[in-house]
mmCIF file of C-alpha atoms in Angstrom:
data_model
loop_
_atom_site.group_PDB
_atom_site.id
_atom_site.type_symbol
_atom_site.label_atom_id
_atom_site.label_comp_id
_atom_site.label_asym_id
_atom_site.label_seq_id
_atom_site.Cartn_x
_atom_site.Cartn_y
_atom_site.Cartn_z
ATOM 1 C CA LEU A 1 2.354 5.860 -4.122
ATOM 2 C CA LEU A 2 4.186 4.830 -0.959
ATOM 3 C CA ALA A 3 7.370 4.392 -2.971
ATOM 4 C CA SER A 4 7.177 8.054 -3.976
ATOM 5 C CA LEU A 5 8.134 8.940 -0.399
ATOM 6 C CA THR A 6 11.644 7.824 -1.287
ATOM 7 C CA VAL A 7 11.969 10.301 -4.167
ATOM 8 C CA PRO A 8 12.640 13.452 -2.095
ATOM 9 C CA LEU A 9 15.017 11.528 0.166
ATOM 10 C CA VAL A 10 17.043 10.281 -2.780
ATOM 11 C CA HIS A 11 16.988 13.641 -4.546
ATOM 12 C CA TYR A 12 18.062 15.723 -1.546
ATOM 13 C CA MET A 13 20.442 13.160 -0.074
ATOM 14 C CA PRO A 14 23.580 15.056 -1.245
ATOM 15 C CA TYR A 15 22.477 18.083 0.785
ATOM 16 C CA PHE A 16 22.726 16.035 3.984
ATOM 17 C CA ARG A 17 26.152 14.658 3.121
ATOM 18 C CA GLN A 18 29.109 16.138 4.947
ATOM 19 C CA VAL A 19 32.687 15.820 3.760
ATOM 20 C CA VAL A 20 35.301 14.980 6.382
ATOM 21 C CA GLU A 21 38.802 15.767 5.211
ATOM 22 C CA ASN A 22 41.442 13.152 5.906
ATOM 23 C CA ALA A 23 45.085 14.233 5.944
ATOM 24 C CA THR A 24 46.379 10.724 5.304
ATOM 25 C CA GLY A 25 43.912 9.609 2.660
ATOM 26 C CA PRO A 26 40.857 10.456 0.611
ATOM 27 C CA PRO A 27 38.013 12.328 2.292
ATOM 28 C CA THR A 28 35.180 10.421 3.900
ATOM 29 C CA TYR A 29 31.491 11.211 3.828
ATOM 30 C CA VAL A 30 29.064 11.220 6.731
ATOM 31 C CA PHE A 31 25.393 12.125 6.956
ATOM 32 C CA SER A 32 23.754 14.413 9.458
ATOM 33 C CA ALA A 33 21.368 13.173 12.128
ATOM 34 C CA THR A 34 18.484 14.889 10.322
ATOM 35 C CA PHE A 35 18.892 12.548 7.376
ATOM 36 C CA TYR A 36 18.630 9.460 9.572
ATOM 37 C CA ILE A 37 15.573 10.887 11.323
ATOM 38 C CA LEU A 38 13.885 11.435 7.955
ATOM 39 C CA ILE A 39 14.781 7.897 6.896
ATOM 40 C CA LEU A 40 13.288 6.543 10.118
ATOM 41 C CA CYS A 41 10.081 8.547 9.653
ATOM 42 C CA LYS A 42 9.763 7.322 6.086
ATOM 43 C CA MET A 43 10.223 3.716 7.190
ATOM 44 C CA VAL A 44 7.589 4.099 9.913
ATOM 45 C CA ILE A 45 5.036 5.575 7.497
ATOM 46 C CA TYR A 46 5.769 2.920 4.891
ATOM 47 C CA SER A 47 5.567 0.099 7.444
ATOM 48 C CA VAL A 48 2.221 1.286 8.826
ATOM 49 C CA PHE A 49 0.514 1.471 5.439
ATOM 50 C CA SER A 50 2.222 -1.692 4.214
ATOM 51 C CA HIS A 51 1.017 -3.703 7.196
ATOM 52 C CA VAL A 52 -2.499 -2.285 6.873
ATOM 53 C CA MET A 53 -2.636 -3.465 3.260
ATOM 54 C CA PHE A 54 -1.204 -6.840 4.234
ATOM 55 C CA VAL A 55 -3.816 -7.337 6.961
ATOM 56 C CA CYS A 56 -6.604 -6.428 4.519
ATOM 57 C CA GLN A 57 -5.202 -8.897 2.015
ATOM 58 C CA MET A 58 -4.991 -11.665 4.608
ATOM 59 C CA ALA A 59 -8.534 -10.939 5.799
ATOM 60 C CA TYR A 60 -9.832 -11.243 2.236
ATOM 61 C CA HIS A 61 -7.981 -14.518 1.717
ATOM 62 C CA ALA A 62 -9.321 -15.871 5.004
ATOM 63 C CA ARG A 63 -12.883 -14.945 4.019
ATOM 64 C CA VAL A 64 -12.843 -16.610 0.616
ATOM 65 C CA SER A 65 -10.746 -19.672 1.489
ATOM 66 C CA ASP A 66 -12.574 -22.972 1.440
ATOM 67 C CA PRO A 67 -12.414 -24.567 4.916
ATOM 68 C CA SER A 68 -13.002 -28.025 3.440
ATOM 69 C CA ILE A 69 -9.542 -27.942 1.872
ATOM 70 C CA GLY A 70 -7.802 -26.638 4.958
ATOM 71 C CA GLY A 71 -4.898 -24.222 4.753
ATOM 72 C CA THR A 72 -3.941 -25.201 1.200
ATOM 73 C CA TYR A 73 -6.373 -22.748 -0.400
ATOM 74 C CA MET A 74 -5.195 -19.812 1.701
ATOM 75 C CA THR A 75 -1.551 -20.751 1.217
ATOM 76 C CA LEU A 76 -2.056 -20.777 -2.548
ATOM 77 C CA LEU A 77 -3.642 -17.318 -2.485
ATOM 78 C CA ASN A 78 -0.883 -15.903 -0.287
ATOM 79 C CA THR A 79 1.806 -17.472 -2.469
ATOM 80 C CA ALA A 80 0.336 -15.909 -5.599
ATOM 81 C CA ALA A 81 0.079 -12.519 -3.884
ATOM 82 C CA ASN A 82 3.646 -12.693 -2.568
ATOM 83 C CA LEU A 83 5.024 -13.672 -5.970
ATOM 84 C CA ALA A 84 3.147 -10.819 -7.622
ATOM 85 C CA ALA A 85 4.652 -8.393 -5.110
ATOM 86 C CA SER A 86 8.218 -9.747 -5.152
ATOM 87 C CA LEU A 87 8.979 -10.740 -8.742
ATOM 88 C CA PRO A 88 8.657 -7.240 -10.280
ATOM 89 C CA ALA A 89 11.320 -5.955 -7.869
ATOM 90 C CA THR A 90 14.001 -7.976 -9.670
ATOM 91 C CA LEU A 91 13.004 -6.546 -13.039
ATOM 92 C CA MET A 92 12.821 -3.011 -11.670
ATOM 93 C CA LEU A 93 16.311 -3.236 -10.175
ATOM 94 C CA TYR A 94 17.653 -4.544 -13.482
ATOM 95 C CA LEU A 95 16.072 -1.684 -15.453
ATOM 96 C CA VAL A 96 17.447 1.123 -13.274
ATOM 97 C CA ASP A 97 20.766 1.297 -15.120
ATOM 98 C CA PRO A 98 19.399 0.993 -18.697
ATOM 99 C CA LEU A 99 16.883 3.756 -17.960
ATOM 100 C CA THR A 100 19.533 6.087 -16.528
ATOM 101 C CA TRP A 101 20.724 8.857 -18.848
ATOM 102 C CA ARG A 102 24.374 9.830 -18.471
ATOM 103 C CA SER A 103 26.865 11.905 -20.410
ATOM 104 C CA CYS A 104 30.645 11.844 -20.530
ATOM 105 C CA ASP A 105 31.764 15.360 -19.609
ATOM 106 C CA GLY A 106 35.206 16.936 -19.653
ATOM 107 C CA LEU A 107 36.849 14.343 -21.856
ATOM 108 C CA ASP A 108 40.163 15.095 -23.538
ATOM 109 C CA LEU A 109 39.792 15.144 -27.321
ATOM 110 C CA ALA A 110 43.530 14.638 -27.843
ATOM 111 C CA GLN A 111 43.424 11.603 -25.582
ATOM 112 C CA ALA A 112 40.411 10.338 -27.510
ATOM 113 C CA ILE A 113 42.295 10.691 -30.799
ATOM 114 C CA ASN A 114 45.220 8.705 -29.386
ATOM 115 C CA VAL A 115 42.950 5.960 -28.057
ATOM 116 C CA TYR A 116 41.076 5.811 -31.355
ATOM 117 C CA ALA A 117 44.325 5.661 -33.345
ATOM 118 C CA ASN A 118 45.617 2.796 -31.199
ATOM 119 C CA SER A 119 42.390 0.827 -31.525
ATOM 120 C CA THR A 120 42.037 1.066 -35.322
ATOM 121 C CA PRO A 121 44.223 -0.048 -38.230
ATOM 122 C CA ALA A 122 47.028 2.307 -39.184
ATOM 123 C CA ALA A 123 45.541 3.019 -42.605
ATOM 124 C CA SER A 124 42.206 4.178 -41.180
ATOM 125 C CA PRO A 125 41.453 7.889 -41.648
ATOM 126 C CA ILE A 126 41.364 10.022 -38.524
ATOM 127 C CA SER A 127 39.378 13.222 -38.268
ATOM 128 C CA GLU A 128 37.658 15.094 -35.488
ATOM 129 C CA SER A 129 34.192 14.148 -36.742
ATOM 130 C CA ILE A 130 35.129 10.461 -36.922
ATOM 131 C CA VAL A 131 36.597 10.562 -33.414
ATOM 132 C CA ARG A 132 33.537 12.327 -32.014
ATOM 133 C CA ASP A 133 31.293 9.728 -33.617
ATOM 134 C CA TRP A 134 33.470 7.011 -32.074
ATOM 135 C CA ILE A 135 33.195 8.742 -28.690
ATOM 136 C CA SER A 136 29.395 8.897 -28.916
ATOM 137 C CA ARG A 137 29.271 5.153 -29.607
ATOM 138 C CA ASN A 138 31.768 4.047 -26.957
ATOM 139 C CA ALA A 139 31.981 6.587 -24.133
ATOM 140 C CA THR A 140 28.283 6.244 -23.384
ATOM 141 C CA CYS A 141 28.620 5.818 -19.607
ATOM 142 C CA LYS A 142 26.259 2.880 -20.019
ATOM 143 C CA ALA A 143 27.206 -0.187 -18.030
ATOM 144 C CA ALA A 144 30.807 -0.864 -17.042
ATOM 145 C CA ALA A 145 32.248 -0.728 -20.568
ATOM 146 C CA GLY A 146 30.862 2.731 -21.302
ATOM 147 C CA MET A 147 32.083 4.089 -17.968
ATOM 148 C CA GLU A 148 35.564 2.665 -18.477
ATOM 149 C CA ALA A 149 35.699 4.178 -21.963
ATOM 150 C CA CYS A 150 34.800 7.595 -20.565
ATOM 151 C CA LYS A 151 37.396 7.233 -17.823
ATOM 152 C CA ALA A 152 40.054 6.244 -20.378
ATOM 153 C CA LEU A 153 39.375 9.516 -22.199
ATOM 154 C CA LYS A 154 39.873 11.434 -18.931
ATOM 155 C CA GLY A 155 36.190 12.238 -18.755
ATOM 156 C CA THR A 156 33.629 12.027 -15.974
ATOM 157 C CA CYS A 157 30.245 10.349 -16.174
ATOM 158 C CA HIS A 158 27.528 12.834 -15.265
ATOM 159 C CA THR A 159 24.029 11.583 -14.497
ATOM 160 C CA ILE A 160 21.400 13.577 -16.367
ATOM 161 C CA LEU A 161 18.364 11.592 -15.241
ATOM 162 C CA ASP A 162 18.467 8.669 -12.851
ATOM 163 C CA GLY A 163 16.489 5.616 -13.901
ATOM 164 C CA PHE A 164 15.036 5.464 -10.393
ATOM 165 C CA TYR A 165 12.966 8.582 -11.074
ATOM 166 C CA VAL A 166 11.841 7.212 -14.437
ATOM 167 C CA GLU A 167 10.640 3.984 -12.859
ATOM 168 C CA ILE A 168 8.824 5.759 -10.034
ATOM 169 C CA GLY A 169 7.044 8.074 -12.463
ATOM 170 C CA VAL A 170 6.059 5.315 -14.886
ATOM 171 C CA CYS A 171 4.887 2.957 -12.134
ATOM 172 C CA ILE A 172 2.773 5.632 -10.434
ATOM 173 C CA LEU A 173 1.236 6.631 -13.767
ATOM 174 C CA VAL A 174 0.467 3.029 -14.727
ATOM 175 C CA GLY A 175 -0.912 2.303 -11.262
ATOM 176 C CA VAL A 176 -3.235 5.312 -11.169
ATOM 177 C CA ILE A 177 -4.515 4.752 -14.714
ATOM 178 C CA SER A 178 -5.069 1.019 -14.239
ATOM 179 C CA TYR A 179 -6.807 1.588 -10.894
ATOM 180 C CA PHE A 180 -9.406 3.960 -12.288
ATOM 181 C CA ALA A 181 -9.639 2.170 -15.646
ATOM 182 C CA PHE A 182 -10.418 -1.376 -14.527
ATOM 183 C CA LEU A 183 -8.889 -2.481 -11.202
ATOM 184 C CA ARG A 184 -11.439 -0.591 -9.133
ATOM 185 C CA GLN A 185 -14.342 -2.148 -11.020
ATOM 186 C CA VAL A 186 -12.849 -5.645 -10.891
ATOM 187 C CA ALA A 187 -12.193 -5.385 -7.152
ATOM 188 C CA GLY A 188 -15.761 -4.212 -6.573
ATOM 189 C CA LYS A 189 -17.200 -7.133 -8.533
ATOM 190 C CA LEU A 190 -15.052 -9.655 -6.681
ATOM 191 C CA ASP A 191 -16.090 -8.178 -3.353
ATOM 192 C CA LEU A 192 -19.784 -8.490 -4.237
ATOM 193 C CA LEU A 193 -19.520 -12.161 -5.128
ATOM 194 C CA PRO A 194 -20.949 -14.541 -2.533
ATOM 195 C CA VAL A 195 -18.479 -16.652 -0.595
ATOM 196 C CA SER A 196 -19.911 -19.748 -2.275
ATOM 197 C CA SER A 197 -18.403 -18.566 -5.569
ATOM 198 C CA TYR A 198 -14.939 -19.230 -4.166
ATOM 199 C CA ARG A 199 -15.726 -22.692 -2.850
ATOM 200 C CA TYR A 200 -14.246 -25.777 -4.423
ATOM 201 C CA ARG A 201 -16.799 -27.805 -6.350
ATOM 202 C CA HIS A 202 -15.942 -31.442 -6.845
ATOM 203 C CA THR A 203 -17.468 -32.751 -10.072
ATOM 204 C CA PRO A 204 -17.354 -36.559 -10.492
ATOM 205 C CA LEU A 205 -16.159 -37.937 -13.794
ATOM 206 C CA ALA A 206 -18.833 -38.952 -16.298
ATOM 207 C CA CYS A 207 -17.850 -42.610 -16.052
ATOM 208 C CA CYS A 208 -18.204 -42.648 -12.289
ATOM 209 C CA ARG A 209 -21.222 -40.396 -11.831
ATOM 210 C CA LYS A 210 -24.179 -41.933 -10.059
ATOM 211 C CA ASP A 211 -27.578 -40.934 -11.388
#
């Protein structure tokens, strides 16, 4: 839910962008002070709630850790929690581009016919329907190859739906459903367990057990 604070900032970011014309080169873009203030406020809110959750997590780990083992038990719990929080970020960043829907707008059909004719054998038939089918398979604006194909046809890649919004929506939906479906009950049961349930129990081997 905290990540959803970024959605309005990302969506309305172009409204805070100001174009500065440059007589000797391409225009540059700057952002108003309001945008930076909003970013700072978002970071403060996120940091407060994030640190509160981290302190609660550390307090729980400190309560259930077995003092007879020392800091190894608590380190193991913190390592598992940190991995669970960090590893999905790599996957989410990788999936942003595949989940983004783009279209190649304003392409030149004549240019597409020329490119198609140069990339196929001379005896291959050429028609508008064949070229359009070839465009739909190549100028997809997916990854670098699809964007280059659209650019070669004098088109522009237009983002229909950013994968960032898809990920935020799916993650919030999965989080809310899983919380009320089973995570809340599991957390309650773990919290009711006595501290002795988390203690390490050393069981001697059968060959070495003393009766």
